[in-house]
Short mmCIF file of C-alpha atoms and ligand atoms in Angstrom, two decimals:
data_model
loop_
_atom_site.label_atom_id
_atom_site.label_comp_id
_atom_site.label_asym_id
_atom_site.label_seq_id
_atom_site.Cartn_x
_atom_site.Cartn_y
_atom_site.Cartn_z
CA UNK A 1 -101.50 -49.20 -1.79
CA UNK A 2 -103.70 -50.51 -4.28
CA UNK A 3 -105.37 -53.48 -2.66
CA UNK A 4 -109.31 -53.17 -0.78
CA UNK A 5 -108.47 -56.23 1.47
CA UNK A 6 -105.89 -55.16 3.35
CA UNK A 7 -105.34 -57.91 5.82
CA UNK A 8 -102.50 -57.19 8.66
CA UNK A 9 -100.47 -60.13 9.86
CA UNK A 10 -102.30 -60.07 13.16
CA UNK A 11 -105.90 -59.17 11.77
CA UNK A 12 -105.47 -62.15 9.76
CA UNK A 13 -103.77 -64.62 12.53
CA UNK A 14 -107.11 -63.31 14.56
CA UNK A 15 -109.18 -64.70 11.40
CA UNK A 16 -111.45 -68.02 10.53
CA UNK A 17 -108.66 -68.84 7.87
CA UNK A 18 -107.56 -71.43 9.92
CA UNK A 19 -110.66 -72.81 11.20
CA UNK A 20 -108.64 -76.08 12.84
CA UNK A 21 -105.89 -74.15 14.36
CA UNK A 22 -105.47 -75.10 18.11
CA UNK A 23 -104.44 -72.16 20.88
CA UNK A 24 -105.22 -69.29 18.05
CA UNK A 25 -104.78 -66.44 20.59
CA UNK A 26 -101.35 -68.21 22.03
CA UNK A 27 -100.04 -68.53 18.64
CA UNK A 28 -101.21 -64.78 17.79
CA UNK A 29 -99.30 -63.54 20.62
CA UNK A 30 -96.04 -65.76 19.80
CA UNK A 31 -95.97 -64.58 16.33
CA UNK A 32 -96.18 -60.23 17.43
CA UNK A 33 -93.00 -61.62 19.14
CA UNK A 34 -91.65 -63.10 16.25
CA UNK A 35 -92.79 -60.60 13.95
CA UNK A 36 -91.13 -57.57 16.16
CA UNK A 37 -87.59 -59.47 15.90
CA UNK A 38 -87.89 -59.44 12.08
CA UNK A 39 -88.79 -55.65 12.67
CA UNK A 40 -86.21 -54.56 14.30
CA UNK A 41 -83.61 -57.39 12.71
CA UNK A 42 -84.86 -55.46 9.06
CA UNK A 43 -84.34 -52.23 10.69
CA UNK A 44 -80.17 -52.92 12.04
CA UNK A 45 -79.72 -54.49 8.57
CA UNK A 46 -80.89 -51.16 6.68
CA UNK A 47 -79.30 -48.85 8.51
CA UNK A 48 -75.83 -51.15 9.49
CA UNK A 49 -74.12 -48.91 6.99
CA UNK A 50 -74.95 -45.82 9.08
CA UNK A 51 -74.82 -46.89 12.29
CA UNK A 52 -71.25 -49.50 12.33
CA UNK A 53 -72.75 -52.16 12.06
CA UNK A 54 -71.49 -54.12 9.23
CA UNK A 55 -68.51 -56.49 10.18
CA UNK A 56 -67.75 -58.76 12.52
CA UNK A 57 -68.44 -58.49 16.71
CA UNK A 58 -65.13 -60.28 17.27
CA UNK A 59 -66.12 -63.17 18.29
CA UNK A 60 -66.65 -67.01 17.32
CA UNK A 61 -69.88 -69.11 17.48
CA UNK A 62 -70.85 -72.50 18.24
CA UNK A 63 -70.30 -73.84 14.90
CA UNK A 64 -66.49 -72.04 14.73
CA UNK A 65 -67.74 -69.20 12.76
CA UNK A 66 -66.99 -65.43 12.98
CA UNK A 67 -69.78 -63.86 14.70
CA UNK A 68 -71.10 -60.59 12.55
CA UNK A 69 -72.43 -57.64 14.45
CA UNK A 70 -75.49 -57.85 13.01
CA UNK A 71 -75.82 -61.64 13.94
CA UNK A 72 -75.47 -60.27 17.67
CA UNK A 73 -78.34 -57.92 17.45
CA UNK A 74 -81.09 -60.00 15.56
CA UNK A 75 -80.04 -62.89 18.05
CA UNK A 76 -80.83 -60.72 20.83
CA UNK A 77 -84.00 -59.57 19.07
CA UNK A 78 -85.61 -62.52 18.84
CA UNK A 79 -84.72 -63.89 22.43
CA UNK A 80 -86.30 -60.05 23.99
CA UNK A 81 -89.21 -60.24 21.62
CA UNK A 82 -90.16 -64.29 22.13
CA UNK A 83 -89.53 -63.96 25.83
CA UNK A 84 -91.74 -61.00 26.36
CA UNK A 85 -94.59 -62.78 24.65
CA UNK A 86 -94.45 -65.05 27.50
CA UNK A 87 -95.22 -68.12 25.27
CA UNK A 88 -92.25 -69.27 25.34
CA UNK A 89 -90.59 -72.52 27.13
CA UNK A 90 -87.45 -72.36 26.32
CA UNK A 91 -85.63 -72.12 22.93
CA UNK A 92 -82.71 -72.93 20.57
CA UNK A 93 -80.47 -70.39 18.91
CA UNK A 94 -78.07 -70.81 16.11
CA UNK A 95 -75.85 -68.57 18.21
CA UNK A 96 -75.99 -70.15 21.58
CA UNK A 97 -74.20 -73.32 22.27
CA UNK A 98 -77.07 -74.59 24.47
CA UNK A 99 -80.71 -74.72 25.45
CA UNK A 100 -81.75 -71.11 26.21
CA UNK A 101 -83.74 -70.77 29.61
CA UNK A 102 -86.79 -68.72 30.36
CA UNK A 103 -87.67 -67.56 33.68
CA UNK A 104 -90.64 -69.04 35.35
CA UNK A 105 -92.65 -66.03 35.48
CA UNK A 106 -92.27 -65.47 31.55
CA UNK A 107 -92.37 -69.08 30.52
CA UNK A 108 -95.50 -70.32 28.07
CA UNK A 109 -95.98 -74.13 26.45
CA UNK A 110 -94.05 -73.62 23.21
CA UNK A 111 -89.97 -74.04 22.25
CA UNK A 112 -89.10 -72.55 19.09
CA UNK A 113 -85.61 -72.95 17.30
CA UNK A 114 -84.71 -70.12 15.32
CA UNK A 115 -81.67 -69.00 13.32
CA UNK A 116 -81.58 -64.91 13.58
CA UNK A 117 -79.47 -64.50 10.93
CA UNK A 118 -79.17 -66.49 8.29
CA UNK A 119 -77.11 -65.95 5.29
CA UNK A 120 -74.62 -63.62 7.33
CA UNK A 121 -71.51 -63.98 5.29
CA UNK A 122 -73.55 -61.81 2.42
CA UNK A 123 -74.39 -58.94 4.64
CA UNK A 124 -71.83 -56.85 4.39
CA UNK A 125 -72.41 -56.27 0.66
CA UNK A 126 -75.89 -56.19 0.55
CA UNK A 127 -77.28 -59.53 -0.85
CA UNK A 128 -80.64 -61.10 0.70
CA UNK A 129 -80.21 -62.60 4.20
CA UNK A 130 -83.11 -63.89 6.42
CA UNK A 131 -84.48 -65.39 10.07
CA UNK A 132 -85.37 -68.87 10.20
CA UNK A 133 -87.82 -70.28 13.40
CA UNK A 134 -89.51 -73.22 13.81
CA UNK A 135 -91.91 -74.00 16.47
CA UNK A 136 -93.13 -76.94 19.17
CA UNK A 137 -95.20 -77.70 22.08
CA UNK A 138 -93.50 -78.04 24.90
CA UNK A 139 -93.44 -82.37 25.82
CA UNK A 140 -91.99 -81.85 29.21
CA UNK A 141 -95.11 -82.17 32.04
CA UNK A 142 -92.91 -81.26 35.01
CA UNK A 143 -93.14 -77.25 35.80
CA UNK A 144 -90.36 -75.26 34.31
CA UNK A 145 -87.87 -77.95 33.78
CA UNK A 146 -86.93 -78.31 30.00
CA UNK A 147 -85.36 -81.55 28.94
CA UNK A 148 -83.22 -82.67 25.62
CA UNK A 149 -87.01 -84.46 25.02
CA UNK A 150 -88.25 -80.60 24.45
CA UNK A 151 -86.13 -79.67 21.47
CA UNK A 152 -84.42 -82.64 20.11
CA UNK A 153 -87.67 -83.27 18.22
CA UNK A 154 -89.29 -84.71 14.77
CA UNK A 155 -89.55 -81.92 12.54
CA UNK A 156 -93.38 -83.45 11.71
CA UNK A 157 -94.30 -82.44 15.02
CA UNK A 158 -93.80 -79.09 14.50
CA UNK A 159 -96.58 -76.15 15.21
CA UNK A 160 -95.60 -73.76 12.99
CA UNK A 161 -92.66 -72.74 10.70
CA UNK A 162 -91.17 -69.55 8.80
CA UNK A 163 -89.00 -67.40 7.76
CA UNK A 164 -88.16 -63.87 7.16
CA UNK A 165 -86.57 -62.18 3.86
CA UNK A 166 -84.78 -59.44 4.15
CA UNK A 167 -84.00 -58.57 0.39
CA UNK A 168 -85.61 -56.05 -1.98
CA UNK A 169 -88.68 -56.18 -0.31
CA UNK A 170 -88.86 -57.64 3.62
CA UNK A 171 -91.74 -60.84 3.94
CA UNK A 172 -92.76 -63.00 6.20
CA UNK A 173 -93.66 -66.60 5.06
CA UNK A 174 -95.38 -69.17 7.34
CA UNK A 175 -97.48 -72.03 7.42
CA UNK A 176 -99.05 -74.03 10.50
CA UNK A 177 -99.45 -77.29 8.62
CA UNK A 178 -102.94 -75.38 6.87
CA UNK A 179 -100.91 -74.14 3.89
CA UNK A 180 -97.94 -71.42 3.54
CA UNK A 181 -98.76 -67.58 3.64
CA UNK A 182 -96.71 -64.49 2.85
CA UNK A 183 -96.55 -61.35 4.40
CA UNK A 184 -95.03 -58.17 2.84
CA UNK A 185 -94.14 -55.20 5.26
CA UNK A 186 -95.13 -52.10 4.44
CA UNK A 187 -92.58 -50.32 5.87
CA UNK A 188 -95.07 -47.34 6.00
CA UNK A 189 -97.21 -47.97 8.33
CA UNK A 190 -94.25 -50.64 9.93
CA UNK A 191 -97.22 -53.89 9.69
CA UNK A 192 -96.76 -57.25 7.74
CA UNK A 193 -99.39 -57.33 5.27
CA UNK A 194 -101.00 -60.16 3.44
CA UNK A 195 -99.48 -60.35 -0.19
CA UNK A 196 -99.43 -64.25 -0.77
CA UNK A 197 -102.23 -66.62 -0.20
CA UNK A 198 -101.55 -70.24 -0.63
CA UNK A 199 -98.18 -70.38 -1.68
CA UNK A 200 -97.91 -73.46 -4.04
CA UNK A 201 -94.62 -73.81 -5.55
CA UNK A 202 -94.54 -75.77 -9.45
CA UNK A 203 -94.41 -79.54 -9.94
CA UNK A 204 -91.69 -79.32 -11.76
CA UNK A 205 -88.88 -76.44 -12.05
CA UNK A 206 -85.63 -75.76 -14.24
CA UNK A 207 -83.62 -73.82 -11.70
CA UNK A 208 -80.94 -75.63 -10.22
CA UNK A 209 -79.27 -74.21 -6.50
CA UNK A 210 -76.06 -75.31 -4.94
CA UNK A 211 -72.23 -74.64 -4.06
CA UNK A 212 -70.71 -75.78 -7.47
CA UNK A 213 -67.24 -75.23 -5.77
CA UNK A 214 -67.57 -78.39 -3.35
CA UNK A 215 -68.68 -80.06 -6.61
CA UNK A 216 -65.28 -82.15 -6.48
CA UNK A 217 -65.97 -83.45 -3.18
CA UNK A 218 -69.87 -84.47 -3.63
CA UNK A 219 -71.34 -88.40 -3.68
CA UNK A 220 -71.41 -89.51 -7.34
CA UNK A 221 -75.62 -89.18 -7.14
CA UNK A 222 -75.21 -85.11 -6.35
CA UNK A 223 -72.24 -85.17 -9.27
CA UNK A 224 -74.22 -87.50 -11.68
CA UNK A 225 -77.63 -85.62 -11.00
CA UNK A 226 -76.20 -82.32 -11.57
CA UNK A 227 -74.15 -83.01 -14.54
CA UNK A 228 -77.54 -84.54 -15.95
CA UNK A 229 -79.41 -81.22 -15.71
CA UNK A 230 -77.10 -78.54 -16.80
CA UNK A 231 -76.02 -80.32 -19.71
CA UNK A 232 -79.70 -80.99 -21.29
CA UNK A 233 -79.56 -84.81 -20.85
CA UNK A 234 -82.48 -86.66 -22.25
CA UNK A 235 -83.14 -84.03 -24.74
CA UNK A 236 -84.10 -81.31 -22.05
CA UNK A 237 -83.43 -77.81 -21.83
CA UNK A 238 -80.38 -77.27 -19.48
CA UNK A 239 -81.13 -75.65 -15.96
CA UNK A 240 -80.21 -72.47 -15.03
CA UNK A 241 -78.10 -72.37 -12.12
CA UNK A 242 -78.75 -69.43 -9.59
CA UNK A 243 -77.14 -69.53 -5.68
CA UNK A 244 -77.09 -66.23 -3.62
CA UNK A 245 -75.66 -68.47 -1.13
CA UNK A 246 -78.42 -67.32 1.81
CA UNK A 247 -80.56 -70.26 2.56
CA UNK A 248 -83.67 -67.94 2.76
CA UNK A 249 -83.20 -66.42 -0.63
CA UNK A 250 -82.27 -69.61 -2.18
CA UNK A 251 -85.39 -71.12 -0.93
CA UNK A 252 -87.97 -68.60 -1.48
CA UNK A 253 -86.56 -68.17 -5.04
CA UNK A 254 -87.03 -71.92 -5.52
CA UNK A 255 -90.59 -71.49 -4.05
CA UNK A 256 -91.40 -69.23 -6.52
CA UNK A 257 -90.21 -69.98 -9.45
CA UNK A 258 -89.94 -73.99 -9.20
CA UNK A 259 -86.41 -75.79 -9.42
CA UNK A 260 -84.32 -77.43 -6.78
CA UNK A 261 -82.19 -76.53 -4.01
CA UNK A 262 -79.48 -79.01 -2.66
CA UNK A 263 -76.44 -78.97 0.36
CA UNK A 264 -75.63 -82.12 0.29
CA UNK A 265 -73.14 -84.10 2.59
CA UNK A 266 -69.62 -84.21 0.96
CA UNK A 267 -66.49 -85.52 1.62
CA UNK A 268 -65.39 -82.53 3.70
CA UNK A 269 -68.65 -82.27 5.48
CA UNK A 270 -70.27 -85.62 5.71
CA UNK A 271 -73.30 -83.90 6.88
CA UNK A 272 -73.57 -80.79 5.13
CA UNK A 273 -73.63 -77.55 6.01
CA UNK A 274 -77.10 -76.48 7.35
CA UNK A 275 -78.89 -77.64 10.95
CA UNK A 276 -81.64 -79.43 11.27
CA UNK A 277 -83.65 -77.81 14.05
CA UNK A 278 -83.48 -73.86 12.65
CA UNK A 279 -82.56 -74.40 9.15
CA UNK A 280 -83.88 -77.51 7.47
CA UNK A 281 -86.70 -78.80 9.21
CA UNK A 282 -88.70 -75.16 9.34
CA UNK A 283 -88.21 -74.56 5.50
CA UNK A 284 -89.05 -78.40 4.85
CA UNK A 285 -92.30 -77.89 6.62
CA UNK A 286 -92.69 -74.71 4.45
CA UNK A 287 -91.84 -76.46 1.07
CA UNK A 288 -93.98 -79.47 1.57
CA UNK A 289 -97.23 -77.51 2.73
CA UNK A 290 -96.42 -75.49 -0.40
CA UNK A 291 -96.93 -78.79 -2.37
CA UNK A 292 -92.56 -79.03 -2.53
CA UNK A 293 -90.40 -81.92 -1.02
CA UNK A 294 -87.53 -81.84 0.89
CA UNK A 295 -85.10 -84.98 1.53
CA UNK A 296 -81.98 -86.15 3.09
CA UNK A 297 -80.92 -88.36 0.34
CA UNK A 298 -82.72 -91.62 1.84
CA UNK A 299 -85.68 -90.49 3.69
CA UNK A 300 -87.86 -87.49 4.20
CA UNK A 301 -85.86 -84.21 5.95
CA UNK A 302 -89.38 -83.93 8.05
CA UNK A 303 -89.06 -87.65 9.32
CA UNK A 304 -85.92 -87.34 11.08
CA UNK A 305 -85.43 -86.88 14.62
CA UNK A 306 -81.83 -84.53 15.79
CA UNK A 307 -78.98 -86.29 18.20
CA UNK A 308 -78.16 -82.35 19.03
CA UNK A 309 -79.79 -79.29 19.11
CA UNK A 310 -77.01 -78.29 16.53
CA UNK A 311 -77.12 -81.51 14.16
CA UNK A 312 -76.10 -80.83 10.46
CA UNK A 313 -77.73 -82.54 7.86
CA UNK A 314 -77.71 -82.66 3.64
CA UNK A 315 -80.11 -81.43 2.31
CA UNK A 316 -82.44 -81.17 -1.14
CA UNK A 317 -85.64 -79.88 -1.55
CA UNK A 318 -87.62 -78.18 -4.27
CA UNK A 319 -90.31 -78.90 -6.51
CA UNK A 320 -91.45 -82.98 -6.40
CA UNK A 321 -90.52 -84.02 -9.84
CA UNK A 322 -86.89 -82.55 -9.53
CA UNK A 323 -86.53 -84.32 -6.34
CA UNK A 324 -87.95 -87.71 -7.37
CA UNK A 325 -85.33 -87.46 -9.93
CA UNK A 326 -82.09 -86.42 -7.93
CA UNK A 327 -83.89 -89.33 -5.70
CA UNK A 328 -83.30 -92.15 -8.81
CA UNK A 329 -79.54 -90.92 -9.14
CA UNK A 330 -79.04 -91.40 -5.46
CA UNK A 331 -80.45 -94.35 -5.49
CA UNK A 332 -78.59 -95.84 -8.83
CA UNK A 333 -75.48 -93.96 -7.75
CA UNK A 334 -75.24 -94.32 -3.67
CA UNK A 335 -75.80 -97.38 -3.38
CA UNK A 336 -72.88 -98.19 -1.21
CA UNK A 337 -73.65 -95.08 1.33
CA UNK A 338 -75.06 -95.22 4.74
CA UNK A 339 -77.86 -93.08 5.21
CA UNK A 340 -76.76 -89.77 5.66
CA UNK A 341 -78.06 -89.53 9.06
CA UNK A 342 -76.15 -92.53 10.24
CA UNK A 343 -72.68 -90.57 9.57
CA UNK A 344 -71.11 -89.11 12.65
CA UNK A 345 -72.12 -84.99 12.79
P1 FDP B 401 -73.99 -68.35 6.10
O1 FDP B 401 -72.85 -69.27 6.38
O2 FDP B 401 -73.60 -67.15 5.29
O3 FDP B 401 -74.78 -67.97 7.33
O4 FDP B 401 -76.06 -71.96 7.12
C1 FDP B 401 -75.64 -70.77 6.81
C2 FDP B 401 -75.51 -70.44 5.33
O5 FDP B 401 -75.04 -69.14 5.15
C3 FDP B 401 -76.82 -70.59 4.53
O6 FDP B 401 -77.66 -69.49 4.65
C4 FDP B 401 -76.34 -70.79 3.13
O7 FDP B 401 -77.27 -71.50 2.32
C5 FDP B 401 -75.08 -71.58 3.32
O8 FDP B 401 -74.62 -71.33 4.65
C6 FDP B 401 -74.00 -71.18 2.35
O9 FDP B 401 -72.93 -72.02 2.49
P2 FDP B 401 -71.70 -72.04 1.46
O10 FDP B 401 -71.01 -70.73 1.60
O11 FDP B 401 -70.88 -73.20 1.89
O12 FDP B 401 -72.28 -72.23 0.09
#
């Protein structure tokens, strides 16, 4: 290791680097939780192939979706390591069909929404997956009793947001409104260490993410937009298209190296694909501290308040100019639409 300021994940959640940040040693605790579920989520993925765990735990989830063995074990992760912090209030899985209890004697002040395992269809050959989590204060004042008021929340109101990446190398990315971070582990010593400081992503990108094979069945403003940038239009260079097809990896690629990511509703899925509380709001947060925007079609992803804890939503965020463009074709081309958010779920 080359680097003379090596700053751990905790060391540096114990720092002045975020000199505003409310209930430091609550949120320093919380995140050892989270950061221990990415642990040991990284560790079932690398050794899956050794130990059975690759393919599918025989049963289906909320959303109608094969349940992977893997999915069962990073879900459990995170509920063991966020409960034993004893932060939490109660929380939202992407695996569980409702509100998740905590028992009075571990509950804390904070809900947090997390995805374990996102991106599961690509683990059993090996492509990038990640966990998603995003994080509130509790609203409800009476004792231990959560309420629909506790997690069917703005996503502007969050406390935190991040996600792991489990690909060549395993980070942690996270922001608490004070700019995004990244964490590398060093797999080592087993501690996140600080590799990226002030993650910014580009004003303007030429990388171009999304499902090409529901092409046929997107609004004419996706179709228009799209057809726009890979064929050079207005004397550009043509995008590049790239989609692994794992939210995480789609977005942190589009972080880095500028461009545009985009589920949008269709005719199939009026909605989209992805939830709000554990997939889109949390990496919205992320790309707009990291300078990015992220949008529904009509109004900002970060504005909108969930019906459900497992709401769907479309999707498109990136770097700003390639959103305030795909924003002028939705406009010129959708005019006729509701607001995504109006359509039934
Ligand atoms: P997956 O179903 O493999 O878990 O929301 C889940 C998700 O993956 C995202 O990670 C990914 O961006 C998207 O679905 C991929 O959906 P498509 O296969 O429809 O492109």
């Amino acid at each position: 290791m080359s680097s003379n300021n090596l700053i751990t994940l905790h060391r540096w959640l114990l720092s002045d680097t975020h000199k505003n940040m409310e209930n430091k040693l609550e949120m320093a605790n919380l995140f050892s939780g989270i950061a221990l579920a990415c642990k040991i989520t990284n560790n079932a993925i690398k050794r899956a192939g050794f130990e059975s765990n690759f393919g599918l735990a025989g049963i289906t989830n909320v959303h109608s979706e094969d349940v992977k063995k893997l999915d069962v074990i990073a879900n459990d992760a995170f509920k063991m390591a966020l409960k034993s912090t004893r932060e939490v209030f109660c929380m939202v899985s992407e695996e569980e069909d409702s509100i998740i209890p905590v028992s009075q004697s571990q509950a804390g002040n904070y809900v947090v929404a997390f995805d374990p395992l996102d991106g599961s269809s690509n683990l059993d050959c090996n492509v990038s997956v990640g966990s998603i989590f995003s994080i509130w204060s509790k609203v409800s004042k009476d004792g231990h009793n959560y309420s629909n008021e506790d997690v069917l929340r703005k996503g502007r109101d969050m406390t935190a947001a991040g996600y792991a990446l489990y690909g060549s190398a395993t980070m942690l990315v996270l922001t608490f409104g004070q700019g995004v971070y990244g964490f590398t582990l060093d797999n080592h010593i087993g501690e996140f260490v600080l590799t990226h400081v002030e993650m910014r992503i580009r004003t303007k990108g030429s990388i171009y993410s999304i499902n090409e094979g529901n092409s046929i069945y997107w609004d004419k403003g996706t179709q228009e937009y799209v057809k726009a940038i890979k064929s050079g239009a207005d004397g550009r260079a043509p995008y590049s298209s790239r989609y692994i097809g794992s939210m995480v990896s789609d977005i942190h690629r589009t972080l880095l190296y500028g461009g545009i990511f985009m589920y949008p509703g269709d005719t199939k899925s009026p909605n989209g694909k992805l939830r709000y509380l554990y997939e889109v709001a949390p990496l919205s947060f992320i790309m707009e501290q990291a300078a990015g925007k992220a949008t529904n079609g009509s109004s900002p992803c970060l504005d909108m308040v969930p019906k459900s804890i497992h709401e769907r939503v479309p999707v498109f965020m990136g770097s700003p100019a390639c959103i305030e463009e795909l924003l002028t074709y939705q406009k010129k081309f959708n005019h006729n639409l509701n607001s995504p958010h109006e359509k039934d779920n």
